[in-house]
XYZ file of C-alpha atoms in Angstrom:
682
model
C 17.105 13.014 8.641
C 14.482 15.572 7.627
C 11.013 14.127 7.202
C 9.879 14.049 3.565
C 6.483 15.514 4.471
C 7.736 18.344 6.651
C 5.476 21.328 6.475
C 5.443 24.983 7.339
C 2.821 27.670 6.920
C 4.273 29.636 4.035
C 1.867 32.489 4.687
C 4.031 33.183 7.740
C 7.425 31.930 6.511
C 6.944 33.372 3.046
C 10.324 34.392 1.717
C 13.417 32.382 2.664
C 15.525 35.303 1.442
C 18.936 35.328 -0.252
C 20.646 33.699 2.745
C 19.316 30.242 3.668
C 17.878 29.783 7.154
C 18.343 26.499 9.002
C 15.378 25.216 10.980
C 16.639 23.192 13.926
C 14.522 21.007 16.194
C 16.758 19.921 19.130
C 15.776 16.714 20.888
C 15.400 18.470 24.229
C 13.330 21.384 22.911
C 9.577 21.371 22.254
C 9.910 24.018 19.568
C 11.873 24.617 16.398
C 14.668 27.179 16.315
C 15.748 29.287 13.381
C 19.468 29.668 12.692
C 20.698 32.562 10.583
C 24.095 32.472 8.868
C 26.704 34.583 10.619
C 29.159 34.624 7.717
C 29.198 33.640 4.055
C 31.908 33.401 1.460
C 32.273 32.751 -2.276
C 34.375 29.989 -3.803
C 35.221 28.799 -7.295
C 34.689 25.120 -6.461
C 32.797 22.927 -4.007
C 36.129 21.585 -2.821
C 37.292 25.080 -2.013
C 34.118 25.790 -0.041
C 34.417 22.579 1.983
C 38.126 23.145 2.610
C 37.203 26.526 4.064
C 34.608 24.902 6.342
C 36.985 22.225 7.660
C 40.180 24.227 7.656
C 42.439 24.996 10.538
C 40.969 27.153 13.271
C 37.336 26.324 12.547
C 35.095 25.649 15.545
C 33.659 22.152 15.599
C 30.375 23.436 17.029
C 29.547 25.368 13.881
C 27.326 24.170 11.035
C 28.041 24.881 7.368
C 25.946 24.833 4.216
C 27.550 24.869 0.764
C 25.412 25.414 -2.306
C 25.940 26.264 -5.934
C 24.929 29.767 -7.041
C 24.637 30.974 -10.632
C 28.329 31.897 -10.932
C 30.066 30.480 -7.848
C 29.790 28.227 -4.802
C 28.539 29.873 -1.608
C 29.449 28.741 1.915
C 27.248 29.783 4.851
C 28.368 29.394 8.459
C 25.932 29.035 11.379
C 27.036 29.494 14.970
C 24.950 28.141 17.828
C 25.710 29.599 21.254
C 23.937 26.920 23.314
C 25.667 23.927 24.858
C 23.802 21.676 22.414
C 25.466 20.723 19.157
C 23.420 20.902 15.965
C 23.119 17.450 14.388
C 22.032 16.650 10.837
C 19.079 14.517 11.958
C 17.671 17.515 13.847
C 17.572 19.815 10.821
C 14.498 20.582 8.717
C 15.339 21.218 5.079
C 12.216 23.087 3.898
C 13.027 26.195 1.820
C 16.746 25.373 1.605
C 18.291 26.159 -1.804
C 18.932 23.331 -4.255
C 22.080 24.680 -5.839
C 20.459 25.459 -9.171
C 19.456 21.852 -9.889
C 16.003 20.751 -8.622
C 16.487 17.186 -9.886
C 20.056 16.586 -8.669
C 20.528 19.147 -5.883
C 23.938 20.717 -5.346
C 23.585 21.543 -1.643
C 25.727 20.038 1.141
C 25.776 20.373 4.923
C 28.416 19.765 7.571
C 27.189 19.498 11.165
C 28.876 20.203 14.486
C 30.124 16.602 14.708
C 31.852 16.774 11.345
C 29.284 14.674 9.500
C 28.566 15.435 5.841
C 25.153 15.248 4.201
C 23.615 16.284 0.934
C 20.087 17.065 -0.177
C 18.813 14.389 -2.568
C 15.717 14.051 -4.714
C 13.695 11.132 -6.013
C 10.224 10.871 -7.507
C 9.214 8.421 -4.778
C 10.482 10.296 -1.716
C 10.811 13.894 -2.792
C 13.623 15.750 -1.037
C 15.691 14.266 1.794
C 18.834 15.082 3.718
C 21.078 12.023 3.527
C 24.441 11.417 5.135
C 27.243 11.009 2.598
C 30.979 10.965 2.303
C 32.681 14.184 1.463
C 32.613 14.576 -2.355
C 35.962 13.783 -3.978
C 35.130 15.107 -7.445
C 33.450 18.303 -8.456
C 29.721 17.899 -9.277
C 28.677 18.012 -12.906
C 25.747 20.000 -14.246
C 23.452 18.430 -16.811
C 20.976 21.337 -16.967
C 21.264 25.137 -16.823
C 21.195 26.680 -13.336
C 17.672 27.429 -12.076
C 16.932 28.886 -8.664
C 14.795 26.477 -6.624
C 14.206 25.545 -2.991
C 12.949 22.495 -1.115
C 9.121 22.718 -1.218
C 7.142 23.146 1.990
C 3.464 22.832 2.731
C 1.826 26.007 1.443
C -1.147 27.125 3.492
C -3.236 30.165 2.688
C -3.999 32.980 5.118
C -7.425 31.593 5.969
C -5.969 28.082 6.434
C -8.803 26.568 4.427
C -6.523 25.504 1.543
C -3.149 23.773 1.669
C -0.909 21.888 -0.731
C 2.679 20.790 -1.198
C 4.209 21.318 -4.647
C 6.636 18.820 -6.113
C 8.983 21.646 -7.075
C 9.295 25.269 -5.955
C 11.142 27.622 -8.286
C 11.981 31.203 -7.341
C 13.374 32.973 -10.423
C 14.118 36.638 -10.784
C 12.391 38.509 -13.601
C 15.473 38.024 -15.760
C 15.521 34.282 -14.995
C 11.779 33.717 -15.453
C 11.863 32.746 -19.174
C 14.729 30.288 -18.666
C 13.008 28.803 -15.594
C 9.862 28.119 -17.631
C 12.034 26.669 -20.388
C 13.645 24.375 -17.769
C 10.201 23.087 -16.767
C 9.340 22.464 -20.399
C 12.553 20.516 -20.994
C 12.769 18.517 -17.761
C 9.258 17.823 -16.510
C 6.882 15.132 -17.812
C 4.288 16.156 -20.387
C 1.226 17.637 -18.716
C 3.058 18.967 -15.643
C 1.010 21.850 -14.250
C 2.556 25.240 -13.503
C 1.156 27.811 -11.119
C 2.596 31.128 -9.992
C 1.730 32.168 -6.451
C 1.489 35.392 -4.510
C 1.251 36.002 -0.773
C -1.214 33.160 -0.174
C -4.062 35.572 0.571
C -6.547 33.800 -1.690
C -9.358 31.779 -0.123
C -10.206 29.959 -3.348
C -8.252 27.154 -5.006
C -6.951 29.447 -7.737
C -3.343 29.353 -6.456
C -3.185 25.650 -5.561
C 0.011 24.256 -7.126
C 0.631 20.549 -6.684
C 3.203 20.198 -9.494
C 5.502 23.186 -10.124
C 5.091 26.330 -8.040
C 6.663 29.638 -9.094
C 7.272 31.692 -5.961
C 7.063 35.500 -6.343
C 9.873 36.412 -3.964
C 12.448 37.560 -6.524
C 10.161 38.920 -9.248
C 10.687 42.445 -7.993
C 10.730 45.646 -10.067
C 9.613 49.251 -9.554
C 10.410 52.035 -12.014
C 8.823 55.112 -13.540
C 8.120 54.923 -17.263
C 10.986 57.329 -17.988
C 13.338 54.987 -16.123
C 12.210 52.086 -18.310
C 13.544 51.382 -21.797
C 12.669 53.864 -24.548
C 10.025 51.850 -26.405
C 6.935 53.897 -25.615
C 4.906 56.227 -27.776
C 5.806 59.895 -27.544
C 2.169 61.005 -27.761
C 0.904 59.404 -24.547
C 0.190 62.860 -23.196
C -0.193 64.164 -19.649
C -0.903 60.707 -18.270
C 2.676 59.626 -18.986
C 3.909 61.034 -15.669
C 1.684 58.575 -13.805
C 2.806 55.402 -15.584
C 4.991 53.011 -13.582
C 6.187 49.445 -14.188
C 6.091 46.971 -11.309
C 7.153 43.335 -11.035
C 4.459 40.801 -10.197
C 6.222 39.812 -6.962
C 6.030 43.306 -5.454
C 3.531 43.504 -2.594
C 0.942 46.246 -2.424
C 2.641 47.477 0.767
C 6.041 47.731 -0.934
C 4.538 49.478 -3.934
C 2.665 51.976 -1.740
C 5.849 53.017 0.015
C 7.898 53.292 -3.173
C 5.182 55.317 -4.891
C 4.825 57.746 -1.991
C 8.524 58.540 -2.074
C 8.090 59.216 -5.800
C 5.140 61.551 -5.117
C 2.552 59.013 -6.323
C -0.256 56.811 -4.976
C -2.458 53.992 -6.183
C -5.903 55.623 -6.651
C -7.884 52.643 -5.282
C -6.981 49.916 -2.803
C -8.571 47.130 -0.823
C -8.235 46.796 2.919
C -5.119 44.564 2.966
C -1.669 45.386 1.571
C 0.135 42.058 2.038
C -0.810 40.634 -1.376
C 1.509 40.700 -4.367
C 0.215 42.640 -7.343
C 0.551 39.425 -9.353
C -2.144 37.994 -7.090
C -4.361 41.065 -6.614
C -5.033 41.919 -10.261
C -5.749 38.563 -11.961
C -8.362 37.496 -9.384
C -10.504 40.625 -9.760
C -9.724 42.221 -6.381
C -11.512 45.540 -5.957
C -11.824 48.644 -3.801
C -14.924 50.828 -3.384
C -13.997 53.912 -5.382
C -17.049 54.253 -7.596
C -15.174 55.962 -10.404
C -13.260 52.705 -11.002
C -14.006 49.053 -11.588
C -11.720 46.350 -10.128
C -8.096 47.173 -9.392
C -7.072 45.507 -12.666
C -8.530 48.503 -14.500
C -5.367 50.517 -13.759
C -3.291 48.067 -15.854
C -2.009 49.506 -19.147
C 0.424 46.798 -20.262
C 1.295 43.223 -19.265
C 4.550 41.332 -19.810
C 3.529 37.671 -19.771
C 5.840 34.648 -19.946
C 4.212 31.573 -21.481
C 5.018 27.871 -21.279
C 8.486 27.104 -22.624
C 9.717 30.616 -21.806
C 8.160 32.555 -24.695
C 7.387 36.141 -23.667
C 4.620 38.383 -24.981
C 3.616 41.942 -24.164
C -0.170 42.429 -24.133
C -1.867 45.823 -24.469
C -5.166 47.194 -25.750
C -5.410 48.501 -29.306
C -3.460 51.738 -29.541
C -1.493 50.794 -26.408
C 1.371 52.742 -24.891
C 4.204 50.773 -26.558
C 5.462 51.973 -29.956
C 5.293 48.893 -32.212
C 8.292 49.878 -34.348
C 10.516 50.750 -31.402
C 9.499 47.512 -29.673
C 10.292 45.337 -32.682
C 13.708 46.948 -33.054
C 14.511 46.436 -29.365
C 12.895 42.987 -28.924
C 12.554 41.169 -32.251
C 11.983 37.891 -30.384
C 9.129 39.122 -28.134
C 5.674 39.470 -29.651
C 3.718 42.673 -28.986
C -0.035 41.975 -28.943
C -2.095 45.168 -29.084
C -5.666 43.916 -29.316
C -8.573 44.734 -27.019
C -9.850 41.172 -26.703
C -6.441 39.756 -25.761
C -5.831 42.534 -23.236
C -9.293 42.309 -21.671
C -8.856 38.546 -21.419
C -5.461 38.852 -19.719
C -6.209 41.436 -17.005
C -8.357 39.015 -14.963
C -7.238 35.486 -15.822
C -6.434 33.740 -12.495
C -2.923 32.849 -13.642
C -4.252 30.532 -16.340
C -2.297 31.962 -19.287
C 1.281 32.108 -18.044
C 3.380 33.841 -15.404
C 3.111 37.623 -15.310
C 6.535 39.212 -15.191
C 5.425 42.816 -14.775
C 2.643 45.334 -15.271
C 2.594 48.928 -16.441
C 0.138 50.698 -14.141
C -1.509 54.111 -14.235
C -1.330 55.624 -10.769
C -2.023 59.157 -9.554
C -0.309 61.944 -7.644
C -0.050 61.216 -3.940
C -2.980 62.262 -1.761
C -4.331 62.079 1.760
C -7.785 61.065 2.924
C -10.156 61.568 5.819
C -12.201 58.621 7.061
C -15.538 59.014 8.851
C -17.454 56.103 10.375
C -20.960 56.310 11.791
C -23.735 53.935 12.763
C -27.188 53.846 11.187
C -30.063 51.406 10.979
C -30.868 49.315 7.942
C -34.260 50.993 7.437
C -32.586 54.397 7.102
C -30.155 52.964 4.542
C -33.004 51.556 2.458
C -35.043 54.744 2.679
C -32.230 57.034 1.549
C -30.739 54.863 -1.180
C -33.846 53.448 -2.893
C -34.243 54.605 -6.471
C -30.552 54.608 -7.345
C -29.577 56.886 -4.463
C -26.165 55.266 -4.250
C -25.150 57.246 -7.332
C -25.718 60.479 -5.411
C -23.534 59.763 -2.415
C -20.457 58.013 -3.832
C -18.234 58.632 -6.827
C -16.387 61.788 -7.760
C -15.678 61.756 -11.514
C -13.914 64.623 -13.229
C -11.280 65.326 -10.577
C -8.121 63.565 -9.491
C -7.769 62.761 -5.775
C -5.063 65.405 -5.442
C -7.358 67.999 -7.019
C -10.104 67.001 -4.587
C -7.775 67.816 -1.687
C -8.145 71.490 -2.640
C -11.933 71.393 -3.060
C -13.808 71.618 0.263
C -16.093 68.604 0.575
C -19.802 69.181 0.970
C -20.752 67.551 4.272
C -24.235 66.122 4.531
C -26.566 67.272 7.290
C -28.595 64.095 6.954
C -31.581 65.941 5.508
C -30.301 66.156 1.929
C -30.409 62.449 1.132
C -26.930 61.809 2.448
C -25.630 60.521 5.764
C -24.951 63.072 8.456
C -21.284 63.991 8.844
C -20.211 62.276 5.622
C -19.100 63.908 2.355
C -21.789 64.215 -0.271
C -20.454 62.156 -3.156
C -17.615 60.557 -1.204
C -14.572 59.321 -3.124
C -14.787 55.933 -1.366
C -17.799 54.446 0.421
C -18.095 51.147 2.264
C -20.908 49.705 4.350
C -20.506 47.075 7.049
C -23.690 45.150 7.795
C -24.502 42.446 10.299
C -26.315 39.638 8.450
C -28.304 39.005 11.646
C -29.338 42.545 12.672
C -30.161 46.058 11.474
C -26.712 47.440 12.399
C -24.939 49.272 9.548
C -21.619 51.126 9.777
C -21.127 53.768 7.070
C -17.464 54.360 6.184
C -16.628 57.228 3.862
C -13.142 58.170 2.712
C -12.455 61.393 0.893
C -9.311 63.323 -0.118
C -8.259 66.053 2.276
C -5.246 68.358 2.388
C -2.665 67.707 5.118
C 0.017 70.382 4.573
C 2.623 68.712 6.801
C 2.498 64.946 7.181
C 6.035 64.457 8.500
C 4.675 62.874 11.689
C 2.718 60.282 9.698
C 4.245 56.969 8.729
C 4.036 54.138 6.225
C 1.703 52.018 8.352
C -1.511 52.971 10.165
C -0.894 53.985 13.807
C -2.129 51.556 16.401
C 0.538 49.131 17.622
C 2.234 51.947 19.537
C -0.458 53.312 21.886
C 1.703 56.233 23.053
C 2.399 57.349 19.483
C -1.279 56.989 18.602
C -2.295 59.212 21.517
C 0.480 61.681 20.681
C -0.714 62.030 17.067
C -4.173 62.997 18.245
C -7.597 61.527 17.592
C -8.001 62.764 14.047
C -4.757 61.096 12.917
C -5.698 57.649 14.208
C -8.619 55.273 14.459
C -10.105 54.698 17.953
C -6.879 54.283 19.903
C -7.604 51.717 22.587
C -9.597 49.154 20.518
C -6.957 49.225 17.768
C -4.116 48.911 20.285
C -5.763 45.899 21.932
C -6.431 44.302 18.540
C -2.834 44.694 17.369
C -1.090 43.711 20.612
C -3.379 40.999 21.972
C -4.454 39.504 18.687
C -4.276 35.819 19.655
C -6.102 36.257 22.981
C -8.824 38.345 21.332
C -9.399 35.805 18.569
C -9.486 32.905 21.037
C -11.999 34.694 23.259
C -14.358 35.626 20.439
C -14.171 32.197 18.801
C -14.797 30.457 22.113
C -17.794 32.634 22.944
C -19.345 32.098 19.515
C -18.778 28.343 19.700
C -20.275 27.957 23.188
C -23.104 30.447 22.719
C -23.900 30.664 18.980
C -27.124 32.594 19.584
C -25.024 35.410 21.090
C -23.093 35.867 17.834
C -25.365 38.601 16.378
C -24.900 40.638 19.557
C -21.113 40.104 19.504
C -20.898 41.263 15.867
C -22.987 44.341 16.689
C -20.668 45.248 19.566
C -17.643 44.814 17.283
C -19.217 47.198 14.773
C -19.867 49.714 17.560
C -16.123 49.956 18.275
C -15.467 51.227 14.736
C -17.372 54.498 15.089
C -15.047 57.463 14.566
C -15.713 61.019 13.405
C -12.269 61.567 11.861
C -9.159 59.661 10.847
C -6.777 61.539 8.528
C -3.662 59.975 7.033
C -1.822 59.104 3.844
C -4.221 57.554 1.360
C -2.886 53.990 1.554
C -3.077 53.984 5.361
C -6.712 55.083 5.286
C -7.611 52.382 2.747
C -5.901 49.836 5.040
C -7.974 47.877 7.565
C -5.147 47.865 10.101
C -2.380 45.371 10.814
C -4.167 43.772 13.757
C -7.322 43.033 11.786
C -5.402 41.737 8.763
C -3.289 39.356 10.873
C -6.336 37.579 12.250
C -6.746 34.216 10.482
C -10.107 34.683 8.814
C -12.196 33.347 5.973
C -13.800 35.492 3.312
C -16.077 35.010 0.346
C -17.446 37.624 -2.022
C -20.533 37.723 -4.216
C -21.267 40.480 -6.738
C -24.754 41.704 -7.697
C -25.855 44.545 -10.002
C -26.609 48.024 -8.680
C -29.300 48.629 -11.290
C -32.884 48.406 -10.090
C -31.709 48.538 -6.454
C -30.866 44.847 -6.692
C -28.064 45.338 -4.196
C -30.582 46.543 -1.587
C -32.880 43.631 -2.345
C -29.873 41.328 -1.959
C -29.538 42.393 1.697
C -33.025 41.021 2.382
C -32.100 37.705 0.755
C -28.810 37.525 2.661
C -30.503 38.127 5.994
C -33.134 35.504 5.266
C -30.456 32.904 4.482
C -28.435 33.908 7.570
C -31.572 33.557 9.702
C -31.966 29.965 8.561
C -28.367 29.119 9.440
C -28.701 30.779 12.862
C -31.627 28.448 13.640
C -29.166 25.588 13.036
C -26.703 27.212 15.498
C -24.464 28.114 12.548
C -24.364 31.934 12.675
C -22.461 34.268 10.376
C -19.475 35.051 12.608
C -18.527 38.392 11.083
C -19.942 41.364 9.224
C -20.347 41.741 5.477
C -18.483 44.528 3.717
C -20.588 46.186 1.007
C -18.700 48.095 -1.713
C -19.455 49.688 -5.080
C -17.602 49.492 -8.410
C -18.041 50.450 -12.035
C -18.430 47.727 -14.623
C -15.235 46.578 -16.321
C -14.146 45.570 -19.815
C -12.269 42.580 -18.379
C -13.878 39.498 -19.941
C -13.931 37.660 -16.588
C -15.088 40.742 -14.697
C -18.534 42.187 -14.006
C -19.672 44.091 -17.122
C -22.059 46.520 -15.373
C -21.959 48.703 -12.247
C -21.979 46.312 -9.338
C -22.005 45.915 -5.593
C -19.809 43.447 -3.754
C -20.784 41.629 -0.593
C -17.649 40.364 1.129
C -18.658 37.990 3.900
C -16.095 37.737 6.676
C -15.895 34.791 9.066
C -13.632 33.872 11.937
C -11.029 31.281 11.014
C -12.810 28.592 13.030
C -16.129 28.943 11.193
C -15.990 25.477 9.623
C -19.391 25.872 8.001
C -18.498 29.156 6.245
C -18.440 27.404 2.869
C -21.993 26.156 3.429
C -23.225 29.683 4.190
C -21.508 31.018 1.062
C -23.205 28.370 -1.052
C -26.535 29.210 0.578
C -26.135 32.912 -0.252
C -25.091 32.145 -3.829
C -28.002 29.806 -4.562
C -30.583 32.158 -3.035
C -29.292 35.234 -4.877
C -29.247 33.424 -8.229
C -32.797 32.227 -7.636
C -33.850 35.829 -7.011
C -31.928 37.666 -9.740
C -31.068 34.976 -12.307
C -27.920 32.914 -12.854
C -26.339 35.548 -15.082
C -26.899 38.434 -12.640
C -24.715 37.143 -9.803
C -20.915 36.892 -10.060
C -18.111 35.483 -7.922
C -14.729 36.753 -6.770
C -12.158 34.353 -8.233
C -9.791 34.761 -5.294
C -12.222 34.077 -2.455
C -14.497 31.354 -1.113
C -17.288 30.568 -3.538
C -19.750 28.009 -4.707
C -18.131 26.404 -7.723
C -20.158 27.638 -10.702
C -21.650 25.221 -13.210
C -20.577 25.479 -16.851
C -23.865 27.074 -17.865
C -23.612 29.635 -15.079
C -20.119 30.669 -16.188
C -21.387 31.285 -19.734
C -24.344 33.292 -18.426
C -22.236 35.372 -16.034
C -19.644 36.267 -18.651
C -21.203 36.928 -22.044
C -17.753 37.033 -23.681
C -16.552 33.878 -21.934
C -16.124 32.052 -25.241
C -13.631 34.675 -26.433
C -11.834 34.644 -23.078
C -11.416 30.897 -23.289
C -10.207 31.064 -26.904
C -7.505 33.583 -25.973
C -6.527 31.527 -22.928
C -6.255 28.326 -24.974
C -4.195 30.074 -27.642
C -1.668 31.416 -25.124
C -1.574 28.138 -23.164
C -2.473 25.549 -25.767
C -1.386 22.591 -23.618
C -3.389 23.704 -20.580
C -0.339 23.762 -18.305
C -1.457 26.808 -16.304
C -4.887 25.398 -15.428
C -4.788 23.694 -12.053
C -7.235 20.897 -11.287
C -9.871 23.211 -9.828
C -9.684 25.711 -12.682
C -9.944 22.893 -15.192
C -13.228 21.954 -13.545
C -14.916 25.357 -13.181
C -13.779 26.927 -16.474
C -15.661 25.054 -19.214
C -14.070 24.231 -22.545
C -15.651 25.893 -25.583
């Protein structure tokens, strides 16, 4: 039978999909095999489904799975072409559907030897596959149907956090309220609820040991004019850029859908695998200095609370017409208050499960990326005295408008960096904590009249296509090709070298930065924002610390960071990757940074077991230099857990944030154990 503690990295096996996959571990094979259903059929009864599986003409070598769906029974047939027969005891049941009943599963299997089994559940043993006689009577249902699967071990991308939920629910947006009502009615008092994304968080914010709401079916993308008619008629010109998206949509999926609609997200991070329900509430950011964190493009939030109650949250004077909303949804509260909205945009999933967001995007645009190498002394010299405000940020124009305005290119003598746009739309620095190497990356809108040869992912995996496109339409071809096609070998080699020769690490990081230099990469905006598939697939660790831009504190922070890194290098514990330095406007989000700020995202190889210690060293040193209230953390990345007093100093409106949170989740069901510890009660 399947082991009760079976595990699988859900960052890789994320979505089991509408058709259940069987995971088969034959006795004679060292590895697990995945079986996909070859046929499926619908039946009115379980008996009818099983009769179909055992009827005349059926091959004995086939395996069948019967499970209850919302309106019928489904039968899935699996054919195995090898000489080995699939036996029940060789099957792994993780992610198999539970037939709409997580407590008394309605899922049955028939193996190649004609043996029946059913998935069972108990508090003591969790889920098991147990042999049973063929059911004589039709199963009864004591609770409404709720889509759920057998939980597996969830492991984040960096593999520094893992957990196994007791229950994994995967509702659609329409089913989300009833699924939360099911939890309320069937789980013990105090059961914690946590909605997850793509497992790209390095903090404990998504850890769900009780009930986990998977994002896989919470999918929605529509323009505002395709949505219901409940919005104000006086929104103005910005109406054409308003879109509603379900929280389970990934950034990659949204980028592609938007482009086909003639739209783009105006600011993005370097990875597109996250769901938007994970990106926004943790404070994820870009480096477009006319914006704060990505959550600042949110205009409206549909939030489902404990028990299934739904609320729509907007700022005062929001886009929804209160009268039209009340007529259409008398049972759903519309909250249009600034404090509630600013509390909800960045909330780490502590208030409920987000169903969908209304987002303000922009017309689609292209960008040109330039990367060059400078020394740290030159950076300090040019940007002292608030110089960062001169070279990044382009207020007053949309990205599409900027495509038609020739960029002023710096000659290096005007206070800018040679070859880069003066006042670039997006600016990022990559620094080596152990050396004076700095890579300047600027990204600025540029017109590309015909982009039919460009695609929906950055070029790189296909070396021939990359060469065919030409240098300006791709990043350095050979390094990217090697990174994307020989990812595992590359990671092993670098990790091994750093482990055996830690003092060589600064040199290795410098050489890695050297490979990034490129005088032109032009593409669709979301591809240029993207780090590249090869880089994003590397199991890595990341932690981010925010400091103010005012008074050149961000430049002073580099000195502190390098001093801390120097101390760790003496202990043969080097920083194993560069730090990404980015710039954002302050935000109104109550758990965001209230003033213009700089982010230091520290990147480590996945085998840097002491990365947490370095992060804590940076955090302590920066707070000692600037004050406890002048350093902030990224809620979705590695961090030093803040003390209660530090949280209150970092976020001056924390008391109001906590009051709103406690009002929307009065029983504290959406606070996991870690959040309950770092978010002080008021």
